[in-house]
Coordinates of C-alpha atoms in Angstrom, one line a residue:
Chain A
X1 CA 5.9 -27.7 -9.6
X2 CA 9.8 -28.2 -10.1
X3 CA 12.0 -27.5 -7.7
X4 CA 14.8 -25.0 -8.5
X5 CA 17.5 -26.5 -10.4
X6 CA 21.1 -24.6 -9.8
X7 CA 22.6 -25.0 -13.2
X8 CA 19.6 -23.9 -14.8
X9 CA 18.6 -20.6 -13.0
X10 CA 18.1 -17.8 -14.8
X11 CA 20.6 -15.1 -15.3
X12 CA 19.9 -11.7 -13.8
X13 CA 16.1 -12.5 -14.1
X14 CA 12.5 -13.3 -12.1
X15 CA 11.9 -16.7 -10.8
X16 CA 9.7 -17.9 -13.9
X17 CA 6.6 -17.4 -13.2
X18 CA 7.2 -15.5 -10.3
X19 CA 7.5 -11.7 -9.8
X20 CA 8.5 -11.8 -5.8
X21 CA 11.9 -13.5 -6.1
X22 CA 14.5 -12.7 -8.2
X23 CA 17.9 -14.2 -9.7
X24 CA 21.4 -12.7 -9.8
X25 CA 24.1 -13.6 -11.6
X26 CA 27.0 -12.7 -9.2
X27 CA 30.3 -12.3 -11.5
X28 CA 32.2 -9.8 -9.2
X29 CA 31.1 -7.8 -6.5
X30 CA 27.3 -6.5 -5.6
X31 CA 25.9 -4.4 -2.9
X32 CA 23.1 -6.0 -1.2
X33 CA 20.7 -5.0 1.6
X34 CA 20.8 -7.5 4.7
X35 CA 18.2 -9.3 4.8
X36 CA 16.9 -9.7 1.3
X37 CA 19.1 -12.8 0.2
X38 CA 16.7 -15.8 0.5
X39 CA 19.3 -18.5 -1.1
X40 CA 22.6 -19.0 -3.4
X41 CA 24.5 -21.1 -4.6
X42 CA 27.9 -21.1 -5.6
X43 CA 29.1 -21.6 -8.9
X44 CA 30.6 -24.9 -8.6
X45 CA 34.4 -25.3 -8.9
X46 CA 34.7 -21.5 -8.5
X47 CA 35.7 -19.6 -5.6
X48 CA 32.1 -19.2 -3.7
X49 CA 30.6 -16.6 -2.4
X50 CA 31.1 -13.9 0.7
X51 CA 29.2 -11.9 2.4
X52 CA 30.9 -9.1 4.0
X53 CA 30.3 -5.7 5.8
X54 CA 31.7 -3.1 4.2
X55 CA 34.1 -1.9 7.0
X56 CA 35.8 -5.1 6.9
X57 CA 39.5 -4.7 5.4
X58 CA 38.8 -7.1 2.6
X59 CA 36.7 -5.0 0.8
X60 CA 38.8 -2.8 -0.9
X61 CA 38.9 0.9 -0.8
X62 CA 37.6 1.6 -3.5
X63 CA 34.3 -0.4 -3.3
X64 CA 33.4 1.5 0.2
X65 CA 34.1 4.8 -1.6
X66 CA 31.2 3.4 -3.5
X67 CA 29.0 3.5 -0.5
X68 CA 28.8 7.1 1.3
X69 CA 25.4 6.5 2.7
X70 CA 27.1 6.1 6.6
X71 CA 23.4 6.0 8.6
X72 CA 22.6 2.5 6.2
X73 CA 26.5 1.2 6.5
X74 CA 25.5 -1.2 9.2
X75 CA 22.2 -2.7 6.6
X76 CA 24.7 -3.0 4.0
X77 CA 26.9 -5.9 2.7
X78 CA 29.0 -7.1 -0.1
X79 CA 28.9 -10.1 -1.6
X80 CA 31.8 -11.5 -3.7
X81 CA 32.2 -14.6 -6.0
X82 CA 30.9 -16.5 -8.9
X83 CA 26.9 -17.7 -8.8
X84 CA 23.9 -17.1 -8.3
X85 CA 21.7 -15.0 -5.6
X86 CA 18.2 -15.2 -4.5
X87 CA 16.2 -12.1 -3.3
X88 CA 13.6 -11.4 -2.4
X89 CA 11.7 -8.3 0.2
X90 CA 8.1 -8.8 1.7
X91 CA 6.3 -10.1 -0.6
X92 CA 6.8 -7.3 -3.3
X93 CA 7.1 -7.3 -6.8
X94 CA 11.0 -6.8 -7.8
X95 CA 12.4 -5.5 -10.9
X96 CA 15.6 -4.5 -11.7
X97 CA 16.7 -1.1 -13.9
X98 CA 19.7 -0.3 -15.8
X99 CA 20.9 3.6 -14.8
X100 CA 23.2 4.8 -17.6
X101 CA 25.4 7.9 -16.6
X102 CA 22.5 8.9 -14.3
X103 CA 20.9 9.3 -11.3
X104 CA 17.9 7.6 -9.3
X105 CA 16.6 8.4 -5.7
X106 CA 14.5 5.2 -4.3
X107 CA 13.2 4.4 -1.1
X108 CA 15.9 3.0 1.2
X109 CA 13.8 0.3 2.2
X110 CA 13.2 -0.7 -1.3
X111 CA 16.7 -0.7 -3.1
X112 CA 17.8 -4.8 -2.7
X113 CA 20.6 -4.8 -4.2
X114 CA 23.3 -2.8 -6.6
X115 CA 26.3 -3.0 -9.0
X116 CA 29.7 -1.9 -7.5
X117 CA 29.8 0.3 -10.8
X118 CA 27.3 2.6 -9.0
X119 CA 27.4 5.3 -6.2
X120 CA 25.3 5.2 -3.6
X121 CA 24.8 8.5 -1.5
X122 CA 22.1 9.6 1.0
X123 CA 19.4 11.4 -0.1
X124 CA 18.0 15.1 1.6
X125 CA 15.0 13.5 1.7
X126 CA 14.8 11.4 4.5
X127 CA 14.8 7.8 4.1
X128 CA 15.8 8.3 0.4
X129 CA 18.6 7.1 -1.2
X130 CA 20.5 8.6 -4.2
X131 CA 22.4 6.3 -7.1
X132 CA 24.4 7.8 -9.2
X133 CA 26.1 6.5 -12.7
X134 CA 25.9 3.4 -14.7
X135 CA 24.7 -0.5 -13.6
X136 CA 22.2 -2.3 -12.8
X137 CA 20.1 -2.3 -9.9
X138 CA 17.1 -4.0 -8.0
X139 CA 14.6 -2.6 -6.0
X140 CA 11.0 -4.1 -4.7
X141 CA 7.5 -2.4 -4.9
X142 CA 4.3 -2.8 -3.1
X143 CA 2.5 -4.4 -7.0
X144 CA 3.8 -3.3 -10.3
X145 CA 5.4 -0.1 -10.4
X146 CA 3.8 3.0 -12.6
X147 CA 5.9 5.4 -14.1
X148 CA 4.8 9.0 -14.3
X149 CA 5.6 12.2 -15.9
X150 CA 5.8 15.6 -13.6
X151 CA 4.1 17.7 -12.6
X152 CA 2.2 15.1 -10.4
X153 CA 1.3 15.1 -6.4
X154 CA 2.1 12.4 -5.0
X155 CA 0.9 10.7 -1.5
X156 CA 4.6 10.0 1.0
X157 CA 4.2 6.7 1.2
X158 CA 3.4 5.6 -2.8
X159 CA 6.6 7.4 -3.7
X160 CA 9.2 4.7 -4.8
X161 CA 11.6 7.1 -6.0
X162 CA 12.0 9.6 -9.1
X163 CA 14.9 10.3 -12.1
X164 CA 16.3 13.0 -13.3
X165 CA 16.1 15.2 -11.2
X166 CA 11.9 16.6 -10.7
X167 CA 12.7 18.3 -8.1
X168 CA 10.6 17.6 -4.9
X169 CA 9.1 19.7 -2.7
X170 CA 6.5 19.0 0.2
X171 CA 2.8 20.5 -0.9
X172 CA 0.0 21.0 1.4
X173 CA -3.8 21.6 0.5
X174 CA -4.2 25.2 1.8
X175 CA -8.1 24.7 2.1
X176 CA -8.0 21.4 4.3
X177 CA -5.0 23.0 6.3
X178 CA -6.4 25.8 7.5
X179 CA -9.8 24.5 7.5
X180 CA -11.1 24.1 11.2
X181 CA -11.9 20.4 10.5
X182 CA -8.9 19.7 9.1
X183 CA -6.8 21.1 11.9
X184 CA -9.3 19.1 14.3
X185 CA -8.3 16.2 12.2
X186 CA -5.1 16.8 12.6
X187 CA -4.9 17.0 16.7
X188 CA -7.2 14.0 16.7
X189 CA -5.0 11.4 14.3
X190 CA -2.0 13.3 14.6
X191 CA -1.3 11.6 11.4
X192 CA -1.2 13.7 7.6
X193 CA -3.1 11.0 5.3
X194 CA -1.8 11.4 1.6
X195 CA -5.1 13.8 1.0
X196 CA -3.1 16.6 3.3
X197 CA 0.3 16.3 1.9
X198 CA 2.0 15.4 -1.0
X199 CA 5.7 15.2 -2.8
X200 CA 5.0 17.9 -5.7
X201 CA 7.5 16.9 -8.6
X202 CA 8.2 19.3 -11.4
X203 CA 10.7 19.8 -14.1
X204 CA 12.1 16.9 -15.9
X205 CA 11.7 13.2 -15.5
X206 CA 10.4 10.2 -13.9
X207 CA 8.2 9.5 -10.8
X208 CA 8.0 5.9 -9.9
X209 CA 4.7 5.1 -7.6
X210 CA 3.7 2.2 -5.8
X211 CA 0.0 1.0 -3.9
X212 CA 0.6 2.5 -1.0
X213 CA 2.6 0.6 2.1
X214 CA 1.9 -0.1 5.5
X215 CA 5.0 2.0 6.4
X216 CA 7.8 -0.2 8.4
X217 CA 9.5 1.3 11.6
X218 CA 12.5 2.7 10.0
X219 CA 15.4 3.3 12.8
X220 CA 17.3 5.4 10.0
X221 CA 14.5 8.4 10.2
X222 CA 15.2 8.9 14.1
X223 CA 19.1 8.7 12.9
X224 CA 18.7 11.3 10.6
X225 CA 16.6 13.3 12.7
X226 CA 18.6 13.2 15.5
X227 CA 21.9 14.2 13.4
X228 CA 19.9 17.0 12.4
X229 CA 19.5 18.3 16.2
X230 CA 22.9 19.4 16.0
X231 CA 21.7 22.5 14.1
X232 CA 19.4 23.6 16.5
X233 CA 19.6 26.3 19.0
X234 CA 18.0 26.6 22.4
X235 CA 15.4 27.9 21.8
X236 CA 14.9 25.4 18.7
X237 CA 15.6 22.4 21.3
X238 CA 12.9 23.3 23.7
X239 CA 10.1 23.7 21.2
X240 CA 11.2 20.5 20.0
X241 CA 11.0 18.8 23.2
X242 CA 7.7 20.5 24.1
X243 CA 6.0 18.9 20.5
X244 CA 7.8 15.4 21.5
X245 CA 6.7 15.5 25.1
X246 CA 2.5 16.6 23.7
X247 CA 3.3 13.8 21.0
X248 CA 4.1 11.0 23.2
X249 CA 1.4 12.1 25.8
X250 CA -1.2 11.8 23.2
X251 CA 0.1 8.3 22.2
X252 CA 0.1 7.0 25.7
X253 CA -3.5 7.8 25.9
X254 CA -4.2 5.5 23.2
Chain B
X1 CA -16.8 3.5 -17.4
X2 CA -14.5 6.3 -14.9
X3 CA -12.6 3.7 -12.8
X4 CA -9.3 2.3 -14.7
X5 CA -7.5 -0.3 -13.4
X6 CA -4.0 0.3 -13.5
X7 CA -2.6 -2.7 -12.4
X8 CA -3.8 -5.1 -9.5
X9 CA -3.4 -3.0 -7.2
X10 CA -3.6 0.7 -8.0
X11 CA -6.8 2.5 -10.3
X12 CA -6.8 5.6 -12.1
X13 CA -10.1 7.9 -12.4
X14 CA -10.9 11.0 -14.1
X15 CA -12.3 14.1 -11.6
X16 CA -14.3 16.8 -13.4
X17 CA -16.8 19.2 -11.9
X18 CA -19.5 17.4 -11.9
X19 CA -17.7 14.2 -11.5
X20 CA -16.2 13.8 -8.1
X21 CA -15.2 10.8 -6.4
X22 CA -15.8 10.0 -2.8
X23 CA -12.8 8.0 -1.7
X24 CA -11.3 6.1 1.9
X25 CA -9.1 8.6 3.6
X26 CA -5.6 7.9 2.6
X27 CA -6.2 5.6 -0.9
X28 CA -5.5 8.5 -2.9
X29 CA -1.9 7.6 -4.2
X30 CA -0.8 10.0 -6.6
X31 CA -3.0 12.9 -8.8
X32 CA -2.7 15.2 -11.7
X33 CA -4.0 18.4 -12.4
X34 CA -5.6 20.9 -9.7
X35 CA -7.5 18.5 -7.6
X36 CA -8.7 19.7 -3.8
X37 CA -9.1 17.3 -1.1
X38 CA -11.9 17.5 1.7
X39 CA -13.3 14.8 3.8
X40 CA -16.9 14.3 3.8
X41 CA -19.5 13.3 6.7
X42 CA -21.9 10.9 6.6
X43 CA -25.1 12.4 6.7
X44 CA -27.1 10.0 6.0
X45 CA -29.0 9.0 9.3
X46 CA -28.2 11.7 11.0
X47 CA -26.8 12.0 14.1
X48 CA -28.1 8.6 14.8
X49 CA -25.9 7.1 11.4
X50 CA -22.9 8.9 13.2
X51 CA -23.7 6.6 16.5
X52 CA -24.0 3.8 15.0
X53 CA -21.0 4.2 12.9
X54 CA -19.2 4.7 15.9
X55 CA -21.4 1.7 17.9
X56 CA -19.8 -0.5 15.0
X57 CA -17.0 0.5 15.0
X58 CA -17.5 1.9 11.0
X59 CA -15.4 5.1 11.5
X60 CA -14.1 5.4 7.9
X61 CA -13.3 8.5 7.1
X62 CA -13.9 9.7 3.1
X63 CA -12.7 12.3 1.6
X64 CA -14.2 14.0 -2.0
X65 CA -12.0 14.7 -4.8
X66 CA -12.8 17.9 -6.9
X67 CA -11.5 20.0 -9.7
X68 CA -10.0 18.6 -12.7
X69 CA -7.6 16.2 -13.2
X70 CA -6.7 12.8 -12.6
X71 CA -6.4 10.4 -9.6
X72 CA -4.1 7.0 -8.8
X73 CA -6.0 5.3 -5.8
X74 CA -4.7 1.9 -4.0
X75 CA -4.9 1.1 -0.5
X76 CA -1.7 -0.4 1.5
X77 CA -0.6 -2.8 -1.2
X78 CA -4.0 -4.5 -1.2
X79 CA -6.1 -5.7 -4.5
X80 CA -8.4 -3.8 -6.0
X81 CA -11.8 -4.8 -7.7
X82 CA -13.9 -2.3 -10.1
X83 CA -17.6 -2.8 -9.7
X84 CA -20.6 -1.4 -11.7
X85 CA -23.3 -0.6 -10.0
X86 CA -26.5 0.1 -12.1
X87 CA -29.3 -2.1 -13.1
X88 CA -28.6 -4.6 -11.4
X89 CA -29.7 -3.1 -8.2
X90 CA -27.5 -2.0 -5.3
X91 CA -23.6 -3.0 -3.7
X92 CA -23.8 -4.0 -0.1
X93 CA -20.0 -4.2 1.0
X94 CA -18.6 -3.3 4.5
X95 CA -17.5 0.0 5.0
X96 CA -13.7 -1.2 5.7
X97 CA -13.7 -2.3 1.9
X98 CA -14.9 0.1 0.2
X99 CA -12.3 2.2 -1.3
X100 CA -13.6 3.9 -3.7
X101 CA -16.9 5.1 -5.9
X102 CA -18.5 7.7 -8.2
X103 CA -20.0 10.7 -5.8
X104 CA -23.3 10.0 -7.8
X105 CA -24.1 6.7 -5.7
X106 CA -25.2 7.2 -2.9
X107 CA -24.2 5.4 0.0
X108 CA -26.6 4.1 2.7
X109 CA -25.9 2.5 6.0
X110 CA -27.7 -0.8 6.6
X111 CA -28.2 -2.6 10.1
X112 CA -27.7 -6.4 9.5
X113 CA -30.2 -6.8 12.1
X114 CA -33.0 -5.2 10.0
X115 CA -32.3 -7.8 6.8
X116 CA -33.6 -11.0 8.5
X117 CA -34.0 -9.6 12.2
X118 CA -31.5 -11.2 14.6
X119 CA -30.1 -14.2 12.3
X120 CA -28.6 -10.9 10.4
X121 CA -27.3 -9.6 13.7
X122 CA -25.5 -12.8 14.1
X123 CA -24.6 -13.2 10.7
X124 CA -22.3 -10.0 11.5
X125 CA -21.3 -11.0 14.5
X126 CA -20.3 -14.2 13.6
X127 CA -18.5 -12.8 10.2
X128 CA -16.5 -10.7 11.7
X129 CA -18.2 -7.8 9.8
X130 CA -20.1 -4.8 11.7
X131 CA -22.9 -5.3 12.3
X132 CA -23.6 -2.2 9.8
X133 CA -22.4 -2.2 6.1
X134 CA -22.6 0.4 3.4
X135 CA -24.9 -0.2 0.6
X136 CA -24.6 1.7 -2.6
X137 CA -27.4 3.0 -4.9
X138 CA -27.8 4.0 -8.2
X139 CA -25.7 4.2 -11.3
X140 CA -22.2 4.3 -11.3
X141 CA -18.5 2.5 -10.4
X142 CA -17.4 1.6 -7.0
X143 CA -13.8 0.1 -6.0
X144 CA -13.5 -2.4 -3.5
X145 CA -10.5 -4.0 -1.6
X146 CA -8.8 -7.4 -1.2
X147 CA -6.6 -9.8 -0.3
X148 CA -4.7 -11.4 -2.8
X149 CA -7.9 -10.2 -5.7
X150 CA -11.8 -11.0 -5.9
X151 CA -13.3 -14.1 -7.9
X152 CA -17.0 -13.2 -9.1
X153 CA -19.4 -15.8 -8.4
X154 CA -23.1 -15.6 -10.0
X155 CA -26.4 -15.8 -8.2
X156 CA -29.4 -17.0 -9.9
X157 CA -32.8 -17.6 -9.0
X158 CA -33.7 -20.8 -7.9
X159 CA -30.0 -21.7 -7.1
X160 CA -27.9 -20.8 -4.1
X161 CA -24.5 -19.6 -3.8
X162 CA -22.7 -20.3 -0.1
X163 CA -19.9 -18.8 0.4
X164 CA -17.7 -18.3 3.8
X165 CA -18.3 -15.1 5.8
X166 CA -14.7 -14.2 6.5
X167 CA -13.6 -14.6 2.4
X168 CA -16.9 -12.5 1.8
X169 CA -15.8 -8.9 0.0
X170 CA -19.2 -7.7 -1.6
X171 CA -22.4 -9.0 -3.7
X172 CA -24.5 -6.6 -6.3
X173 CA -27.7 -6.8 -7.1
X174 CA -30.9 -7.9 -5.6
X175 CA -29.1 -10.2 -3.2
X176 CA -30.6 -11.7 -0.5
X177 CA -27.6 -12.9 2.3
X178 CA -28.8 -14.8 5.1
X179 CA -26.4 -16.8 7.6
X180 CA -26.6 -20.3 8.0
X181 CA -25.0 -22.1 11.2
X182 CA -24.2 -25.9 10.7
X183 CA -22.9 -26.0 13.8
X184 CA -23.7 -25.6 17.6
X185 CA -23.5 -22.3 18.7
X186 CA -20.4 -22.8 20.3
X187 CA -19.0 -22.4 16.9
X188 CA -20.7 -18.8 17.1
X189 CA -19.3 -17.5 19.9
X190 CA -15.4 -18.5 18.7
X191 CA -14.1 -17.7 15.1
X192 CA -15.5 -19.8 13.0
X193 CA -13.8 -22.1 10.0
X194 CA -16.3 -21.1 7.7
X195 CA -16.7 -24.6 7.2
X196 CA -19.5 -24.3 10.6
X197 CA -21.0 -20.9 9.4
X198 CA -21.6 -20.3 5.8
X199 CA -23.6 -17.0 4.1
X200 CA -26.3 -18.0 1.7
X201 CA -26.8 -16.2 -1.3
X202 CA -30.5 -16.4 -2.9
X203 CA -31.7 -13.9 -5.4
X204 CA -30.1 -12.5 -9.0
X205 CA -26.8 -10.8 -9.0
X206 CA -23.2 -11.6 -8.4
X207 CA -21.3 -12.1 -5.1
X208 CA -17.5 -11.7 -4.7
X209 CA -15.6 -13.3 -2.5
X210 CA -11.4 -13.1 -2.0
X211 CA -8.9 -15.9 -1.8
X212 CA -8.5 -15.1 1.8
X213 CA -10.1 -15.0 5.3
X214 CA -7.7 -12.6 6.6
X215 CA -10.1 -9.2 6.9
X216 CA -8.5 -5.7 6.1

């Protein structure tokens, strides 16, 4: 095994022989989760790297136009300079796709890292995120990612993200729904299992799947549900309060 | 041969009438094609399978897939292994591994204690399995799970294959798997190494074991 030699690191590659870490070429600015970077190293004689948060005054306007995803700001950084970044996420399999003049909606907690050429906005779907126009960018999958061609079901938590616009829509098996075991199932687990509901995609494009996840707690979701409170009446507020207050009584049981 | 295997981790199969699959409650990834879920219950045993499902703790839920189309199944990021079943004789895997199989097998629920009285009921004690597994019959393709992917290891008459309880995914055929303790049976009551406690495999068939000890 040889160790990692700096001047001889791939360029906006895999680790050879290795699909869980991955090599960037930094040459100007990227957007990068926090948490991903596993090493760098600067180009020598050049001017290093940073690592900033995007509300600092450094990065320049037009870069944090870029970014219009506000309930990730604080997961996000830049990093400027000349050299070379390692990522890596959990173990997963990373891969990185050029997006010419188009768009690509990927699982937050998947997307590593991005070009500064691209916009980033937040998804409708929650915990989605939305990149729009033409770079390069790196996300991680639970094994090799399979690329499929609407209409397909697909099970919530397989779902890497789609192009092109499929259109997504929640669908739920009518039969096991209303079924009296299936609603027993439901009160018991309180849980839907990909067999109950699914992301329907129709229309046009590409569906991007994964093996399945053990889901991470994600603090955006209670973000985005909670900004989405604001639109509820009274009426609206109490019922929700009702299902949370049955929801966490169940839990405490267990 | 129905199963496909897509990549490590995720396998593709075919659902027809007439061809269902029986799969673990939450595999099923992705799917093509009109294809109804429902989840199935063991029947086998009766009332007194459903107790001792319970008893050991082997409360997997499957669920049937009908119609016609196609279906991606993987399970948390985990490996996947395609096994025939057929002439060889029967799959004895634990429940928790099973992800997978042809609705034409049919699954039985074995008591350890009954193959080899109460060295058996130790053996799953001691591995860490139930102290029930499932044990397919007849003809057709089951999918197990893994850590990190299975190696296949041959059993032949005359010749015995040990392997460690905890790395211990599945064996076909007419497999005979009694536990062997090297050790004191302090080593019984703790987690064993697998160094102190050991499976022995006797018969004709092929055992798999993954690169692992961690259990599902």
């Amino acid at each position: 095994m040889q160790p990692l030699d700096p001047t001889s690191l791939p360029d906006n590659d895999n680790i050879p022989g290795n699909h869980y870490a991955y090599c960037v070429r930094l040459t100007g600015q990227l957007f990068m989760q926090t948490g991903r970077m596993i090493a760098y190293y600067p180009a020598p004689n050049g001017p290093g790297i940073r690592f900033e948060p995007l509300t600092t005054a450094s990065v320049s306007g037009f870069v944090a136009a870029q970014f219009s995803a506000p309930l990730y700001a604080r997961d996000w950084v830049v990093a400027t300079g000349q050299g070379h970044l390692i990522l890596g996420d959990r173990g997963y399999d990373i891969n990185s796709y050029d997006l010419g003049d188009g768009n690509l909606t990927l699982r937050a907690a998947n997307l590593l890292a991005y070009d500064a050429t691209l916009e980033l906005k937040q998804s409708i779907v929650p915990g989605f995120l939305t990149l729009l126009g033409t770079g390069k960018f790196l996300a991680s999958s639970s094994g090799p990612v399979i690329f499929a061609e609407p209409p397909i079901r697909v099970d919530p938590q397989a779902l890497v993200g789609w192009a092109d616009c499929p259109s997504p829509s929640h669908h739920y098996d009518a039969g096991w729904m209303s079924g009296f075991l299936g609603g027993a199932m439901g009160m018991m687990f309180g849980v839907q299992s990909g067999e109950e509901r699914q992301y329907d995609f129709t229309g046009a494009g590409t569906v991007l799947l994964q093996s399945s996840e053990k889901t991470l707690a994600d603090p955006h979701l209670v973000q985005q549900l909670e900004g989405q409170v604001g639109a509820l009446d009274v009426p609206g507020l109490s019922h929700l309060q009702s299902v949370i207050a049955q929801r966490l009584s169940s839990q405490q049981q267990h | 041969m129905p199963f496909e295997q897509v990549n490590g981790k995720v396998v593709s199969v075919p659902v027809a009438p007439g061809r269902e699959v029986l799969a673990r409650r939450g595999a099923m990834l992705a799917y093509t094609g009109q294809v109804q879920f429902a989840p199935v219950r063991a029947s086998a045993g009766g009332m007194g399978g459903m107790a001792g499902r319970m008893m050991a703790g082997e409360q997997v839920q499957m669920m049937v897939a009908q119609g016609q189309g196609t279906v991606h199944y993987g399970y948390r990021g985990m490996y996947l292994t395609i096994i025939e079943v057929g002439q060889m004789g029967p799959l004895t895997v634990e429940a928790d591994r099973l992800v997978a199989h042809d609705a034409g097998l049919q699954a039985t629920l074995v008591f350890l204690g009954s193959q080899g009285g109460i060295r058996g009921a130790v053996r799953g004690a001691v591995s860490g399995q139930g102290m029930f597994t499932t044990q397919l019959h007849g003809y057709g393709t089951a999918v197990v799970l893994s850590h990190g992917g299975t190696i296949a290891l041959p059993v032949q008459p005359g010749q015995t294959t040990t392997v460690d309880p905890q790395a211990f995914v599945a064996h076909v055929g007419q497999v005979n798997a009694d536990i062997a303790l090297n050790a004191s049976w302090r080593d019984a009551v703790g987690r064993g190494s697998g160094e102190a406690i050991q499976l022995k495999m006797t018969g004709n068939g092929t055992v798999y074991v993954q690169a692992s000890e961690q259990k599902i």
